[in-house]
C-alpha positions as a LaTeX table, in Angstrom:
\begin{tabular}{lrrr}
\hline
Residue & $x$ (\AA) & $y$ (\AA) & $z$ (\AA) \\
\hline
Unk1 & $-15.65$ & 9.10 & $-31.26$ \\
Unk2 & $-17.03$ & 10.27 & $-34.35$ \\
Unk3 & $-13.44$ & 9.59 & $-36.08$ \\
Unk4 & $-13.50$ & 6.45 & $-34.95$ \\
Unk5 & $-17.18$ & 5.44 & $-36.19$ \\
Unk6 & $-16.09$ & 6.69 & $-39.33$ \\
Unk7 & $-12.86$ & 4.87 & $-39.84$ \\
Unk8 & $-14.94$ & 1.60 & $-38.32$ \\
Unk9 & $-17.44$ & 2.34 & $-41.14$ \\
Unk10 & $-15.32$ & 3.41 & $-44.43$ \\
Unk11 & $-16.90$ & 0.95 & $-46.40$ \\
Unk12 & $-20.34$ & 2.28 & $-45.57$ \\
Unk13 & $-19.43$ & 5.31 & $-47.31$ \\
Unk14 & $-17.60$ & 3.61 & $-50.15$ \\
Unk15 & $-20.83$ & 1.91 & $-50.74$ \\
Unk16 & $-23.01$ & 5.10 & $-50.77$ \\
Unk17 & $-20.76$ & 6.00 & $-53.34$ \\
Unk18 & $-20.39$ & 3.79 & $-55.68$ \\
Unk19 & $-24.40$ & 3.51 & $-55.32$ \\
Unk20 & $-24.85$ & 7.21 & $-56.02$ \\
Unk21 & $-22.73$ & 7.02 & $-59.19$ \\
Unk22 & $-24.42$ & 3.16 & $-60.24$ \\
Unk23 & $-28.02$ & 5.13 & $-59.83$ \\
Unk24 & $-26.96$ & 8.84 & $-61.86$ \\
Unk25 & $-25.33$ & 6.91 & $-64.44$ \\
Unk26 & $-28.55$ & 4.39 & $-64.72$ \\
Unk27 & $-30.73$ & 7.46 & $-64.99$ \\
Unk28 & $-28.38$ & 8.79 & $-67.45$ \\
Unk29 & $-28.42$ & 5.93 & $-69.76$ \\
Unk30 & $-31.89$ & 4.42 & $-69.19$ \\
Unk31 & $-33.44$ & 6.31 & $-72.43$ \\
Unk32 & $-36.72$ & 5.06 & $-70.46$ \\
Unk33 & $-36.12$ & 7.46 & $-67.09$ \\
Unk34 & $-35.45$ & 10.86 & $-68.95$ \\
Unk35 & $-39.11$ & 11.71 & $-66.69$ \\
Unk36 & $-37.82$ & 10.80 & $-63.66$ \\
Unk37 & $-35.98$ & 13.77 & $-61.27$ \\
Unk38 & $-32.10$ & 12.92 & $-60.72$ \\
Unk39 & $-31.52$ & 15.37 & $-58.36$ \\
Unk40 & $-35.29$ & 13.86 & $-56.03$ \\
Unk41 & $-33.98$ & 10.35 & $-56.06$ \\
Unk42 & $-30.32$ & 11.74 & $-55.21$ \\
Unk43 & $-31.73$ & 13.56 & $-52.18$ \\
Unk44 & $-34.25$ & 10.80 & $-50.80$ \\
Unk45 & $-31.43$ & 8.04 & $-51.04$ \\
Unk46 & $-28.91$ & 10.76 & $-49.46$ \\
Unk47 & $-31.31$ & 11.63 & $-46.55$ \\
Unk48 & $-31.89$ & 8.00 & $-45.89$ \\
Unk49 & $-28.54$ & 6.98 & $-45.94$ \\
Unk50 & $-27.39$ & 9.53 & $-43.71$ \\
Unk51 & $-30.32$ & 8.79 & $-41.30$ \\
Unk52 & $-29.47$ & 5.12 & $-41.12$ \\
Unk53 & $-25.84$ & 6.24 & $-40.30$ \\
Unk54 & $-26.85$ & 8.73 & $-37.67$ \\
Unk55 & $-29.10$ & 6.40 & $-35.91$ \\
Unk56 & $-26.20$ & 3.71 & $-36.23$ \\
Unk57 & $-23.80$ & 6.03 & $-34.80$ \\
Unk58 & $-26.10$ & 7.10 & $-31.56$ \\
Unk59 & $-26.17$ & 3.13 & $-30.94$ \\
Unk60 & $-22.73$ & 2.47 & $-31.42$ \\
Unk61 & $-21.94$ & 5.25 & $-28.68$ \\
Unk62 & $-24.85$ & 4.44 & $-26.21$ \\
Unk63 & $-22.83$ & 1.17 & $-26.22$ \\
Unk64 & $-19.35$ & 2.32 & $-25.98$ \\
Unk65 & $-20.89$ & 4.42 & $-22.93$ \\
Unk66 & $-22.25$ & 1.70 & $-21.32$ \\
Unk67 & $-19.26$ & 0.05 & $-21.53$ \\
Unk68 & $-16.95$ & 2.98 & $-20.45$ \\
Unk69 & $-19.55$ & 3.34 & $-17.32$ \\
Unk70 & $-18.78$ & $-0.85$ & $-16.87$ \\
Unk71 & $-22.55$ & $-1.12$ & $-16.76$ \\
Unk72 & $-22.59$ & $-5.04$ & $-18.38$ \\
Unk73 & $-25.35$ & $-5.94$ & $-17.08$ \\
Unk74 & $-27.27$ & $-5.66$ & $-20.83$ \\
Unk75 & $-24.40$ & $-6.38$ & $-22.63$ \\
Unk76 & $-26.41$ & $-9.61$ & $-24.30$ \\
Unk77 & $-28.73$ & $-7.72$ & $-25.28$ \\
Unk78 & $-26.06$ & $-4.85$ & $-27.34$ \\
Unk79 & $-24.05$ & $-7.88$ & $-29.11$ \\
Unk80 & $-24.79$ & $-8.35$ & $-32.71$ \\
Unk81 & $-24.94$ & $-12.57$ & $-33.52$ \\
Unk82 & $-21.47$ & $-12.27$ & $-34.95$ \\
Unk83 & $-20.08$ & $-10.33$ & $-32.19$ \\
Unk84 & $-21.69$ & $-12.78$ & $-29.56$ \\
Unk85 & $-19.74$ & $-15.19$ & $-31.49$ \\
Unk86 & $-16.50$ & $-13.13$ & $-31.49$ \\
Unk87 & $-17.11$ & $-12.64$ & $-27.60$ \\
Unk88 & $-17.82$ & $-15.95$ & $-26.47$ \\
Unk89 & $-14.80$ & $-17.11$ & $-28.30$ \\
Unk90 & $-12.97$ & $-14.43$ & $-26.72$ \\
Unk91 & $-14.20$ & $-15.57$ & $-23.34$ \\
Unk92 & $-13.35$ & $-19.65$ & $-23.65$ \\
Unk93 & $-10.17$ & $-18.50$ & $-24.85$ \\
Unk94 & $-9.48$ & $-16.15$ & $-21.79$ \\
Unk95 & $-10.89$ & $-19.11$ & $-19.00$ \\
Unk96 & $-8.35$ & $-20.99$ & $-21.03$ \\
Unk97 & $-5.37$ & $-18.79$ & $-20.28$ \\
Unk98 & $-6.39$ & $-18.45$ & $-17.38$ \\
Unk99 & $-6.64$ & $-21.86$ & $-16.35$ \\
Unk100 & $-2.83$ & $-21.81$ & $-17.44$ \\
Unk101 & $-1.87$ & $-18.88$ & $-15.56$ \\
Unk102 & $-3.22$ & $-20.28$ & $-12.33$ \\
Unk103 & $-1.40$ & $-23.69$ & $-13.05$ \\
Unk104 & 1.84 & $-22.41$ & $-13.49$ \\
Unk105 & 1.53 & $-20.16$ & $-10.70$ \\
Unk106 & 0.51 & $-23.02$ & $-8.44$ \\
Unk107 & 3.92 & $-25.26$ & $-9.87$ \\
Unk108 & 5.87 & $-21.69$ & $-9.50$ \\
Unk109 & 4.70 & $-21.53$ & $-5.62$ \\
Unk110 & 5.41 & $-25.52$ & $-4.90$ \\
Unk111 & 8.99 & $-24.83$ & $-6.78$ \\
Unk112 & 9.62 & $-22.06$ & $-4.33$ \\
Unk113 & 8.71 & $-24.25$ & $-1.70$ \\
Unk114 & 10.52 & $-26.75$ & $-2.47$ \\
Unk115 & 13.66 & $-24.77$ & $-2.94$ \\
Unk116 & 13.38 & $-23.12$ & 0.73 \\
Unk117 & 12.54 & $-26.54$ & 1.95 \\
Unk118 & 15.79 & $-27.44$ & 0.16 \\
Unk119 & 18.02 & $-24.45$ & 1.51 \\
Unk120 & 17.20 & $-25.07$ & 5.40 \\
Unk121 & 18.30 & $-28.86$ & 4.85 \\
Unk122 & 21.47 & $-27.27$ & 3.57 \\
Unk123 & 21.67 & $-25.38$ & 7.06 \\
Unk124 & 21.98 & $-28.26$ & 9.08 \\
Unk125 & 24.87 & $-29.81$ & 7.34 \\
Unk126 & 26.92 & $-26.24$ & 7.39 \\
Unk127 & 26.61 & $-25.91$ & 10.62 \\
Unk128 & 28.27 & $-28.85$ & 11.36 \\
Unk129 & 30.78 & $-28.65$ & 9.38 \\
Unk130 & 31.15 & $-25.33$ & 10.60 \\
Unk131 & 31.80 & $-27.05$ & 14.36 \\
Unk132 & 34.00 & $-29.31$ & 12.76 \\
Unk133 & 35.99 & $-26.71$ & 11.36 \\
Unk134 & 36.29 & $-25.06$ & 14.92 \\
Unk135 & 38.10 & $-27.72$ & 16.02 \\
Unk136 & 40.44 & $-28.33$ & 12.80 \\
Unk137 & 44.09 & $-27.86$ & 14.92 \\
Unk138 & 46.46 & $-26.56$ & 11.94 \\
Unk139 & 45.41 & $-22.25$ & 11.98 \\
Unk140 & 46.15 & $-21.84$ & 8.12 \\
Unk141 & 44.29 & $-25.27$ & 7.22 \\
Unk142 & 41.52 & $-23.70$ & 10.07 \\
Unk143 & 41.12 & $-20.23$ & 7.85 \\
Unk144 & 41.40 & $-21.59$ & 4.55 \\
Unk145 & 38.72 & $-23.68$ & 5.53 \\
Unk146 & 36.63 & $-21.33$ & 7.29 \\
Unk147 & 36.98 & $-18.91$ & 3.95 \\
Unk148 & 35.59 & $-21.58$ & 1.73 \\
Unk149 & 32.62 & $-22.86$ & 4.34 \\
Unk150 & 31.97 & $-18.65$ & 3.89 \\
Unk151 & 31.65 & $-18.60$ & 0.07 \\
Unk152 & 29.15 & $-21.76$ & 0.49 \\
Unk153 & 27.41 & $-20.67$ & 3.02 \\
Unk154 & 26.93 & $-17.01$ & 1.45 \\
Unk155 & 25.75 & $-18.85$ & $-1.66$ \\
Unk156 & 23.25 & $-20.45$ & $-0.26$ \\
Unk157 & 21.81 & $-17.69$ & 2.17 \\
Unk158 & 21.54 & $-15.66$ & $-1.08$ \\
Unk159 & 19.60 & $-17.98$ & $-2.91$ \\
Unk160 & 17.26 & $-18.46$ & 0.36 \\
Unk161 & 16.69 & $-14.49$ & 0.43 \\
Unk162 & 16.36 & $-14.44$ & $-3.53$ \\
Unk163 & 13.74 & $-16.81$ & $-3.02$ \\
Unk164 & 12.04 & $-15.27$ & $-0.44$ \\
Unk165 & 12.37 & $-11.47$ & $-2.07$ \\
Unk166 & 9.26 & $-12.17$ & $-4.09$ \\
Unk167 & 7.30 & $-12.20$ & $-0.96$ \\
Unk168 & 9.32 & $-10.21$ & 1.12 \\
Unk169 & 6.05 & $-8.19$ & 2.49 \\
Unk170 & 4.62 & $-10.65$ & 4.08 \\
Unk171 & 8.18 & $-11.49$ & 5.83 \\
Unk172 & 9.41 & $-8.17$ & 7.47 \\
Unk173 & 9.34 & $-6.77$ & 10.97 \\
Unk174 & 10.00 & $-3.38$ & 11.83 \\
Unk175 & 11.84 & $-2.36$ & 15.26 \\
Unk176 & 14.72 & $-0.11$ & 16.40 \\
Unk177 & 18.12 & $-1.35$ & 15.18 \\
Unk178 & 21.13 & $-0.15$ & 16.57 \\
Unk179 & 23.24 & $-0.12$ & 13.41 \\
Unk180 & 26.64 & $-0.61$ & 15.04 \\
Unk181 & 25.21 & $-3.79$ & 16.12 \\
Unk182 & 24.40 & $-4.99$ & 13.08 \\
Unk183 & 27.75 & $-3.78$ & 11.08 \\
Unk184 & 29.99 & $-5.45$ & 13.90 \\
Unk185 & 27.89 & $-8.89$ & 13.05 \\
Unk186 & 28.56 & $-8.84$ & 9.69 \\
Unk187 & 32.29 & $-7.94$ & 9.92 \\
Unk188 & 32.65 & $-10.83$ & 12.50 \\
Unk189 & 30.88 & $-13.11$ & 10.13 \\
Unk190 & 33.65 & $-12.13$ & 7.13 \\
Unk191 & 36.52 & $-12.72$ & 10.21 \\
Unk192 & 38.29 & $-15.95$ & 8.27 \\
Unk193 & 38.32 & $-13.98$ & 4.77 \\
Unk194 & 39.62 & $-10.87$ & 6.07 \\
Unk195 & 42.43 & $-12.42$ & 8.08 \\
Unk196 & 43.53 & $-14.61$ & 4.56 \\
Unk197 & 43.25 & $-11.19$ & 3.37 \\
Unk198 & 44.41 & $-9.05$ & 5.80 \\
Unk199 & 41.71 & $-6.64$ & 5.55 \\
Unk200 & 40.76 & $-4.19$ & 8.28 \\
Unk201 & 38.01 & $-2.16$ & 9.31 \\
Unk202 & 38.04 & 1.14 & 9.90 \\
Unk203 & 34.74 & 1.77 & 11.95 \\
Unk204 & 33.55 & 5.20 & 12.94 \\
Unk205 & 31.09 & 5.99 & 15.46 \\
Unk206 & 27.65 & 4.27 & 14.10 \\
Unk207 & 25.90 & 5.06 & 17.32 \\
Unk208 & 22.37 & 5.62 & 15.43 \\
Unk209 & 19.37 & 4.07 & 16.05 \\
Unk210 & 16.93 & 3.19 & 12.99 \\
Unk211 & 13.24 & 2.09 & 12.40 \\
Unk212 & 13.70 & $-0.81$ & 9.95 \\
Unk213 & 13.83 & $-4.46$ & 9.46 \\
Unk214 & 16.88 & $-6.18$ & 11.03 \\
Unk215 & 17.26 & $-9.23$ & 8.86 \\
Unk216 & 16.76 & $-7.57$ & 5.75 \\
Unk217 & 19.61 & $-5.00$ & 6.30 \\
Unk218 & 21.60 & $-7.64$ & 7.76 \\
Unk219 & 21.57 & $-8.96$ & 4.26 \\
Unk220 & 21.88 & $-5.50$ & 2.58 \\
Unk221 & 24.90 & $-5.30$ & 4.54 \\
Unk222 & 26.51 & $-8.61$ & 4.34 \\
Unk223 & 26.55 & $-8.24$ & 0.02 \\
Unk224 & 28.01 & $-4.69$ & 0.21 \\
Unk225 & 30.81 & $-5.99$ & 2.72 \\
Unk226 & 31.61 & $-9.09$ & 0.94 \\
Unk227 & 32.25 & $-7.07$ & $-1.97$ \\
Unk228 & 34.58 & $-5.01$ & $-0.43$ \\
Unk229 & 36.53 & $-7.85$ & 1.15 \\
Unk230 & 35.97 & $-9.60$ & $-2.35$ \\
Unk231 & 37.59 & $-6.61$ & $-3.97$ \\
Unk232 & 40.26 & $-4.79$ & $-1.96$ \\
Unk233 & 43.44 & $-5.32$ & $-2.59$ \\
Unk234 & 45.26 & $-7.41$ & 0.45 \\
Unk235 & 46.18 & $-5.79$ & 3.64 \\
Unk236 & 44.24 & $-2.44$ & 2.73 \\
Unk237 & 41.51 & $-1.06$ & 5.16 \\
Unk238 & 37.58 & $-0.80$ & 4.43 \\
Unk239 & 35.71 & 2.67 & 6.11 \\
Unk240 & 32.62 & 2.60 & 7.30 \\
Unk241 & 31.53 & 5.84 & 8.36 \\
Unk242 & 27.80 & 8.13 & 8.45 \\
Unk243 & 27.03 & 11.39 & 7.25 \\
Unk244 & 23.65 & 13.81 & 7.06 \\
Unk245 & 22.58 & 14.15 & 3.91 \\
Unk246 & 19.71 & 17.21 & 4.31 \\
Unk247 & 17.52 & 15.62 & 7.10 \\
Unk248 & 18.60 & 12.08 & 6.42 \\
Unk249 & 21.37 & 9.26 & 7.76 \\
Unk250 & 23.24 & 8.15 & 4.89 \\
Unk251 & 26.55 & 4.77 & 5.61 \\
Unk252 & 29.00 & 4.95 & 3.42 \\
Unk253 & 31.11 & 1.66 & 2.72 \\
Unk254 & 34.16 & 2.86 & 1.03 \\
Unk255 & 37.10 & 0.64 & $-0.24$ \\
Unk256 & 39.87 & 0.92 & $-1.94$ \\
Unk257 & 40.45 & $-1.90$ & $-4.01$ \\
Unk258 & 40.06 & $-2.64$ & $-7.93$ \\
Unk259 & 36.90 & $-0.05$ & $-8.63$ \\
Unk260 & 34.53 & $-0.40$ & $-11.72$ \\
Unk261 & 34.88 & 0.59 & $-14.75$ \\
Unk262 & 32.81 & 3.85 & $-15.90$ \\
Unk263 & 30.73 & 1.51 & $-18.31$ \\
Unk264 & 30.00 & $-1.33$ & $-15.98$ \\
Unk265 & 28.68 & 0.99 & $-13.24$ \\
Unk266 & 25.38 & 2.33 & $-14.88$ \\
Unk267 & 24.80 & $-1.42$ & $-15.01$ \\
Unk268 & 25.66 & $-2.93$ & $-11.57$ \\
Unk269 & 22.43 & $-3.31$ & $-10.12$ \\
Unk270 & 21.04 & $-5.69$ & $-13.00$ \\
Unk271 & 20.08 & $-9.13$ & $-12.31$ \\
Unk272 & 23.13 & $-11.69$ & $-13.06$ \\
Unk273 & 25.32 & $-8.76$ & $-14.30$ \\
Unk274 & 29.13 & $-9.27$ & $-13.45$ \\
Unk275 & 31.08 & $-6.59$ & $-15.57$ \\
Unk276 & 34.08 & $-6.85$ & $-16.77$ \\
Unk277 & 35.92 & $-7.49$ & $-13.26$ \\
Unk278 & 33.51 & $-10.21$ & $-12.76$ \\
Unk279 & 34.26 & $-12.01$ & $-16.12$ \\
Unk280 & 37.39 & $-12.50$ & $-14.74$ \\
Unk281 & 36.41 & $-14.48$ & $-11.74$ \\
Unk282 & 34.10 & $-17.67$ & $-11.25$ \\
Unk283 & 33.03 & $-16.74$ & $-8.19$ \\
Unk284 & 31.25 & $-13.55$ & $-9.07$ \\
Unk285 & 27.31 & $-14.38$ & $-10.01$ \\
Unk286 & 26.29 & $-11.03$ & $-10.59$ \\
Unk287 & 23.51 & $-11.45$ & $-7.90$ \\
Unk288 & 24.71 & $-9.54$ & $-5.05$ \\
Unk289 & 23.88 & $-5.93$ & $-5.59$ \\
Unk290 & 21.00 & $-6.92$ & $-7.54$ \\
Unk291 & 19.63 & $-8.32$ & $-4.35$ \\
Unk292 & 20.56 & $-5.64$ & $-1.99$ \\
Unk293 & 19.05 & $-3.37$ & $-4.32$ \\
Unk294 & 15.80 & $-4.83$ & $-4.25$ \\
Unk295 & 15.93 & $-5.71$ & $-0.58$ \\
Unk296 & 16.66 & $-2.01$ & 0.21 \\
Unk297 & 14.17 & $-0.93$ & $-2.34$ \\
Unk298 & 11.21 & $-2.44$ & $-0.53$ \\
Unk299 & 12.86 & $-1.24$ & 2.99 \\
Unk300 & 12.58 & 2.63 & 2.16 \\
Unk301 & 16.54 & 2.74 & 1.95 \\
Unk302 & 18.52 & 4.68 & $-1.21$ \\
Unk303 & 21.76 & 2.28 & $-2.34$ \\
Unk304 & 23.67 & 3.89 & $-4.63$ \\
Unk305 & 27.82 & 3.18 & $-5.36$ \\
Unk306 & 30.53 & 5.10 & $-6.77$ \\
Unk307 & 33.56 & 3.82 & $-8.14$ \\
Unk308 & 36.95 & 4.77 & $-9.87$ \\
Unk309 & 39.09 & 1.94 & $-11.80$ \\
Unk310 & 41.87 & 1.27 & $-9.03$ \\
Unk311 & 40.99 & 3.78 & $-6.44$ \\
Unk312 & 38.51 & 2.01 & $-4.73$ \\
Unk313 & 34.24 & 2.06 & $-4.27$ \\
Unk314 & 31.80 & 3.86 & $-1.87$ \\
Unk315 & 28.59 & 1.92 & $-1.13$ \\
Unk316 & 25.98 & 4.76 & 0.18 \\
Unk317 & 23.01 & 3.42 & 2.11 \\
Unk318 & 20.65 & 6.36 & 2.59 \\
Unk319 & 18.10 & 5.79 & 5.48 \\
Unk320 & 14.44 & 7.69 & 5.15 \\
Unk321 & 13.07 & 10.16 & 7.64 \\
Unk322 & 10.29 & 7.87 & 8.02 \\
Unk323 & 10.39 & 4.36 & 6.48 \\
Unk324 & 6.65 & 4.24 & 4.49 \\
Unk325 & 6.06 & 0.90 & 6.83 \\
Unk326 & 6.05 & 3.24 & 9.53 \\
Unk327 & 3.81 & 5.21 & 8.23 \\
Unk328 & 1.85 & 2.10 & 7.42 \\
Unk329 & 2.34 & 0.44 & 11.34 \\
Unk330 & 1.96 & 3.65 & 13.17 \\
Unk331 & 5.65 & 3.29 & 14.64 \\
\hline
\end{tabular}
């Protein structure tokens, strides 16, 4: 504090100074002051310049206690007229801001509502054409069909859940999932891709039961799967299989198709980031993992992946002891 007040008030003590020296050399020259005591007048103008700066000083910190205790309740009363100025200036500048802030927050919210409002409309045709497909006669016209309806319709439930990650607290449910459940959902959903593919599953027993929310790792899932279909080489095998790591469940999605490279994977969970495998493909956005990430974040579950160039990646989903919402719920 009292390096502060002194830094605030250099020029205090520049002036003091320069006085002192002004004064000595006045009394020096002034042929008409050779009577009059140097070293009295020094002392007086000393002791009341150094009382004026100590009784400055106690003010300046009475006020910066005040304000450290947030006692404003006589802060009119410690503003100088120029820093009343500065503060009301401050102040209409701040509502200002403000008055932005809350503006484009308002436009940001209608946007997003607007874009979900957008995204269901987009349901309804799907899943229509997803009936018509189901009825398309010719098998290989039927899959190739089914595999693009996949991409779009994975394109679009990813923007719906990027949309609604933002808020994502006020839209989960915990319950007990049976995880096999969930898995065999998602594989059946990827059923027209893997047969163009020929990829197969290799499925261990998943018979575990977990506190967390069911949609939410549904969609976890569903990006770390379409990955590894994305990914593998044709006819190879994806393994899905648990292990205990210490006193927790971790699933481990393990491929083996293309890998990543050792300096994309630091880098794999950043928003829109596609590597150098990615570059190479239109289809890749870069948004996947960056979602599941997030998603699984917020859930109390651990993603983590690793990869070797041509052998294959391992997707590990580690599941807490106790998920924090239970904590929070009392499940």
């Amino acid at each position: 504090m009292i390096w502060l007040f002194l830094k605030e008030h250099a020029q205090w003590f520049l002036f003091y100074v320069l006085s002192l020296i002004s004064l000595n050399g006045l009394l020096v020259l002034d042929s008409g002051l050779y009577h009059v005591s140097i070293l009295y007048l020094n002392s007086v103008y000393s002791v009341l310049f150094f009382l004026f700066v100590g009784w400055r000083f106690l003010k300046d910190w009475s006020h910066l206690k005040r304000m450290e205790n947030q006692n404003f309740e006589d802060l009119d009363r410690m503003q100088s007229p120029y820093m009343s100025l500065l503060v009301d200036r401050f102040q209409q500048e701040y509502a200002h801001q403000t008055n932005e802030l809350n503006q484009m927050k308002i436009q940001v919210l209608e946007e997003r509502d607007d874009l979900l409002a957008w995204v269901h409309e987009v349901k309804t045709p799907l899943t229509a054409m997803k009936i018509m497909i189901e009825h398309v006669e010719d098998g290989k016209l039927q899959t190739r069909l089914e595999h693009e309806w996949l991409r779009l319709y994975m394109l679009v439930d990813q923007q719906l859940h990027q949309t609604r990650l933002q808020t994502m607290e006020q839209d989960n449910r915990l319950e007990r999932v049976e995880l096999h459940k969930v898995i065999s959902n998602e594989i059946r959903s990827l059923k027209a891709w893997c047969m163009e593919k020929g990829i197969g599953f290799e499925v261990e027993e998943l018979e575990l039961e977990i506190v967390t929310d069911a949609k939410w790792l549904a969609f976890i899932l569903r990006q770390i799967l379409s990955n590894s279909v994305k990914y593998s080489h044709e006819n190879s095998e994806v393994h899905i299989f648990m292990s205990q790591q210490q006193e927790n469940w971790a699933l481990h999605i393990q491929d083996s198709g293309i890998g990543i490279a050792p300096e994309d994977l630091p880098r794999i969970f950043r928003k829109s980031y596609t590597g150098s495998v990615g570059r190479e493909s239109t289809a890749a956005t870069g948004m996947g993992l960056y979602l599941a990430r997030n998603a699984a974040t917020k859930i109390g579950i651990k993603l983590s992946v690793n990869s070797k160039v041509n052998e294959g990646s391992t997707v590990t989903l580690v599941f807490p002891e106790q998920n924090e919402y239970t904590k929070l719920y009392g499940m």
